[in-house]
């Protein structure tokens, strides 16, 4: 029951790429990695996805798609400039000083929503109903992906079992001739061994 789906949707007049992935799990759990203005909906989202998907370990995360045309190199420059500023600011957080800079950079890069100030999410207001439709569409797509993967796995297993069955049948058909060949080989070896022993005995007697 694994799967991965992605949608591009507008929420609060901003465009987002929304990802949902799941792996097999006995119970249902959700990792909710979304912008701050959506974090309050974690409980509602979990209940909705659990009702749709029933079980599995789910990851849901979002990334904003900048609709302004920005040169790719300029975008990278802005990102790393903001990351450097966040690293400099993090030095004032007492316990962070014990961490080497690469570790702090790795931690910050995992949560760009907390420090990347390209667009401010603090003043965004949204109702859960606006998010609900997107989550329902995502969960339906994931169910379809699960079913497709299940069908492909079933088909692959059938092919493997069919190959095993064919090999077993061929082996059974070949066994009589293989047994005869092995018996002849053993008889030949025994005869050679017997002849060798007779020759050694003759040499001992006559010398």
Short mmCIF file of C-alpha atoms in Angstrom, two decimals:
data_model
loop_
_atom_site.label_atom_id
_atom_site.label_comp_id
_atom_site.label_asym_id
_atom_site.label_seq_id
_atom_site.Cartn_x
_atom_site.Cartn_y
_atom_site.Cartn_z
CA UNK A 1 0.00 0.00 0.00
CA UNK A 2 2.61 2.50 -1.08
CA UNK A 3 2.11 5.41 -3.41
CA UNK A 4 2.99 8.98 -4.26
CA UNK A 5 0.90 11.71 -5.88
CA UNK A 6 1.30 15.44 -6.43
CA UNK A 7 -1.08 18.26 -7.32
CA UNK A 8 -0.68 21.91 -8.18
CA UNK A 9 -3.44 24.00 -6.62
CA UNK A 10 -4.20 27.55 -5.61
CA UNK A 11 -4.81 28.21 -1.93
CA UNK A 12 -5.44 31.69 -0.60
CA UNK A 13 -4.67 33.06 -4.08
CA UNK A 14 -1.21 31.47 -4.07
CA UNK A 15 -0.09 28.50 -6.11
CA UNK A 16 1.28 25.44 -4.31
CA UNK A 17 2.66 22.07 -5.29
CA UNK A 18 1.15 19.62 -2.79
CA UNK A 19 2.69 16.18 -2.29
CA UNK A 20 1.19 13.13 -0.60
CA UNK A 21 3.11 9.89 -0.20
CA UNK A 22 2.34 6.78 1.79
CA UNK A 23 3.93 3.51 2.81
CA UNK A 24 2.39 0.42 4.32
CA UNK A 25 1.74 0.63 8.06
CA UNK A 26 -0.49 -1.20 10.49
CA UNK A 27 -2.09 2.03 11.72
CA UNK A 28 -2.64 5.49 10.26
CA UNK A 29 -0.19 8.31 10.88
CA UNK A 30 0.40 11.63 9.18
CA UNK A 31 3.47 13.85 8.92
CA UNK A 32 2.09 17.31 8.16
CA UNK A 33 4.82 19.53 6.65
CA UNK A 34 3.00 22.60 5.43
CA UNK A 35 3.28 26.40 5.60
CA UNK A 36 2.49 27.93 8.97
CA UNK A 37 -0.93 29.26 7.94
CA UNK A 38 -2.03 25.62 7.33
CA UNK A 39 -0.48 23.97 10.37
CA UNK A 40 -3.60 24.57 12.48
CA UNK A 41 -5.53 22.21 10.17
CA UNK A 42 -3.38 19.16 10.98
CA UNK A 43 -6.09 17.45 13.05
CA UNK A 44 -8.82 17.99 10.43
CA UNK A 45 -6.50 16.87 7.65
CA UNK A 46 -5.52 13.74 9.56
CA UNK A 47 -9.17 12.79 10.19
CA UNK A 48 -10.10 13.36 6.56
CA UNK A 49 -7.18 11.38 5.13
CA UNK A 50 -7.68 8.58 7.66
CA UNK A 51 -11.31 8.26 6.61
CA UNK A 52 -10.26 8.08 2.96
CA UNK A 53 -7.10 5.96 3.23
CA UNK A 54 -7.80 4.02 6.47
CA UNK A 55 -4.20 3.07 7.24
CA UNK A 56 -0.61 3.78 6.27
CA UNK A 57 2.22 6.14 7.15
CA UNK A 58 1.56 9.35 5.21
CA UNK A 59 3.69 12.35 4.40
CA UNK A 60 2.02 15.53 3.19
CA UNK A 61 4.14 18.52 2.30
CA UNK A 62 3.73 21.67 0.23
CA UNK A 63 5.93 24.07 -1.65
CA UNK A 64 4.90 27.43 -3.01
CA UNK A 65 5.31 27.93 -6.75
CA UNK A 66 6.53 31.41 -7.52
CA UNK A 67 4.48 32.68 -10.45
CA UNK A 68 6.79 35.59 -11.12
CA UNK A 69 9.40 34.92 -13.79
CA UNK A 70 12.68 34.83 -11.91
CA UNK A 71 15.96 33.84 -13.47
CA UNK A 72 16.97 30.41 -12.10
CA UNK A 73 20.44 31.58 -11.10
CA UNK A 74 18.96 34.62 -9.38
CA UNK A 75 16.55 32.35 -7.54
CA UNK A 76 19.42 30.21 -6.26
CA UNK A 77 21.32 33.32 -5.28
CA UNK A 78 18.34 34.57 -3.27
CA UNK A 79 17.92 31.21 -1.59
CA UNK A 80 21.54 30.89 -0.47
CA UNK A 81 21.70 34.56 0.55
CA UNK A 82 18.66 34.01 2.77
CA UNK A 83 20.18 30.80 4.12
CA UNK A 84 23.40 32.62 5.02
CA UNK A 85 21.42 35.30 6.84
CA UNK A 86 19.48 32.62 8.72
CA UNK A 87 22.79 30.94 9.69
CA UNK A 88 24.14 34.25 10.96
CA UNK A 89 20.97 34.89 12.94
CA UNK A 90 21.03 31.37 14.42
CA UNK A 91 24.33 32.13 16.18
CA UNK A 92 22.35 34.16 18.69
CA UNK A 93 20.39 31.05 19.70
CA UNK A 94 22.56 29.85 22.60
CA UNK A 95 22.33 26.06 22.15
CA UNK A 96 22.84 26.35 18.38
CA UNK A 97 26.40 27.59 18.84
CA UNK A 98 27.57 24.07 19.72
CA UNK A 99 26.50 22.80 16.28
CA UNK A 100 28.96 23.11 13.37
CA UNK A 101 27.78 25.39 10.57
CA UNK A 102 27.10 22.50 8.11
CA UNK A 103 24.74 20.87 10.63
CA UNK A 104 22.87 24.13 11.21
CA UNK A 105 22.63 24.66 7.44
CA UNK A 106 21.23 21.13 7.01
CA UNK A 107 18.60 21.69 9.71
CA UNK A 108 17.56 25.06 8.31
CA UNK A 109 17.35 23.72 4.75
CA UNK A 110 14.81 21.16 5.95
CA UNK A 111 12.46 23.94 7.13
CA UNK A 112 12.75 26.82 4.65
CA UNK A 113 9.25 27.99 5.52
CA UNK A 114 10.60 29.20 8.89
CA UNK A 115 13.26 31.52 7.51
CA UNK A 116 12.85 32.03 3.74
CA UNK A 117 11.20 35.40 3.55
CA UNK A 118 10.42 35.51 -0.18
CA UNK A 119 6.75 35.78 0.70
CA UNK A 120 5.14 36.27 4.08
CA UNK A 121 2.53 33.71 5.19
CA UNK A 122 1.69 35.27 8.53
CA UNK A 123 -1.23 37.36 7.28
CA UNK A 124 -2.86 34.65 5.14
CA UNK A 125 -6.32 33.53 6.20
CA UNK A 126 -7.97 30.39 4.85
CA UNK A 127 -10.89 28.13 5.77
CA UNK A 128 -10.47 24.36 5.98
CA UNK A 129 -13.15 23.88 3.31
CA UNK A 130 -10.79 25.42 0.76
CA UNK A 131 -8.10 22.89 1.71
CA UNK A 132 -10.54 19.99 2.09
CA UNK A 133 -11.29 19.70 -1.65
CA UNK A 134 -7.60 19.48 -2.44
CA UNK A 135 -6.97 16.81 0.21
CA UNK A 136 -9.91 14.76 -1.05
CA UNK A 137 -8.55 14.94 -4.59
CA UNK A 138 -5.08 13.95 -3.37
CA UNK A 139 -6.41 11.00 -1.38
CA UNK A 140 -8.47 9.77 -4.36
CA UNK A 141 -5.36 9.92 -6.53
CA UNK A 142 -3.38 8.01 -3.92
CA UNK A 143 -6.05 5.30 -3.74
CA UNK A 144 -5.83 4.95 -7.53
CA UNK A 145 -2.01 4.80 -7.31
CA UNK A 146 -2.27 2.08 -4.65
CA UNK A 147 -4.66 0.06 -6.78
CA UNK A 148 -2.43 0.42 -9.83
CA UNK A 149 0.64 -0.64 -7.87
CA UNK A 150 -1.28 -3.57 -6.39
CA UNK A 151 -2.34 -4.72 -9.86
CA UNK A 152 1.21 -4.41 -11.19
CA UNK A 153 2.59 -6.33 -8.20
CA UNK A 154 -0.02 -9.05 -8.66
CA UNK A 155 0.82 -9.29 -12.36
CA UNK A 156 4.55 -9.53 -11.61
CA UNK A 157 3.97 -12.26 -9.00
CA UNK A 158 1.86 -14.24 -11.47
CA UNK A 159 4.67 -14.08 -14.03
CA UNK A 160 7.22 -15.25 -11.44
CA UNK A 161 4.98 -18.11 -10.29
CA UNK A 162 4.38 -19.10 -13.90
CA UNK A 163 8.13 -19.20 -14.55
CA UNK A 164 8.65 -21.34 -11.43
CA UNK A 165 5.87 -23.69 -12.54
CA UNK A 166 7.36 -24.03 -16.04
CA UNK A 167 10.83 -24.67 -14.64
CA UNK A 168 9.46 -27.30 -12.23
CA UNK A 169 7.65 -29.03 -15.09
CA UNK A 170 10.76 -28.99 -17.29
CA UNK A 171 12.82 -30.38 -14.40
CA UNK A 172 10.35 -33.19 -13.82
CA UNK A 173 10.40 -34.09 -17.52
CA UNK A 174 14.18 -34.04 -17.59
CA UNK A 175 14.68 -36.07 -14.38
CA UNK A 176 14.56 -39.58 -15.96
CA UNK A 177 17.27 -38.75 -18.51
CA UNK A 178 19.29 -36.85 -15.89
CA UNK A 179 19.03 -39.79 -13.49
CA UNK A 180 20.16 -42.20 -16.20
CA UNK A 181 23.08 -39.94 -17.10
CA UNK A 182 24.14 -39.63 -13.44
CA UNK A 183 23.89 -43.41 -12.93
CA UNK A 184 26.05 -44.03 -15.98
CA UNK A 185 28.63 -41.53 -14.74
CA UNK A 186 28.75 -43.18 -11.30
CA UNK A 187 29.02 -46.66 -12.82
CA UNK A 188 31.87 -45.49 -15.02
CA UNK A 189 33.72 -44.03 -12.03
CA UNK A 190 33.17 -47.20 -9.96
CA UNK A 191 34.42 -49.38 -12.80
CA UNK A 192 37.52 -47.22 -13.21
CA UNK A 193 38.15 -47.37 -9.47
CA UNK A 194 37.68 -51.14 -9.45
CA UNK A 195 40.02 -51.60 -12.41
CA UNK A 196 42.60 -49.37 -10.72
CA UNK A 197 42.43 -51.46 -7.53
CA UNK A 198 42.81 -54.68 -9.52
CA UNK A 199 45.91 -53.31 -11.28
CA UNK A 200 47.49 -52.28 -7.97
CA UNK A 201 46.75 -55.70 -6.46
CA UNK A 202 48.33 -57.47 -9.48
CA UNK A 203 51.44 -55.32 -9.22
CA UNK A 204 51.81 -56.06 -5.51
CA UNK A 205 51.47 -59.83 -6.05
CA UNK A 206 53.99 -60.02 -8.89
CA UNK A 207 56.56 -57.76 -7.31
#
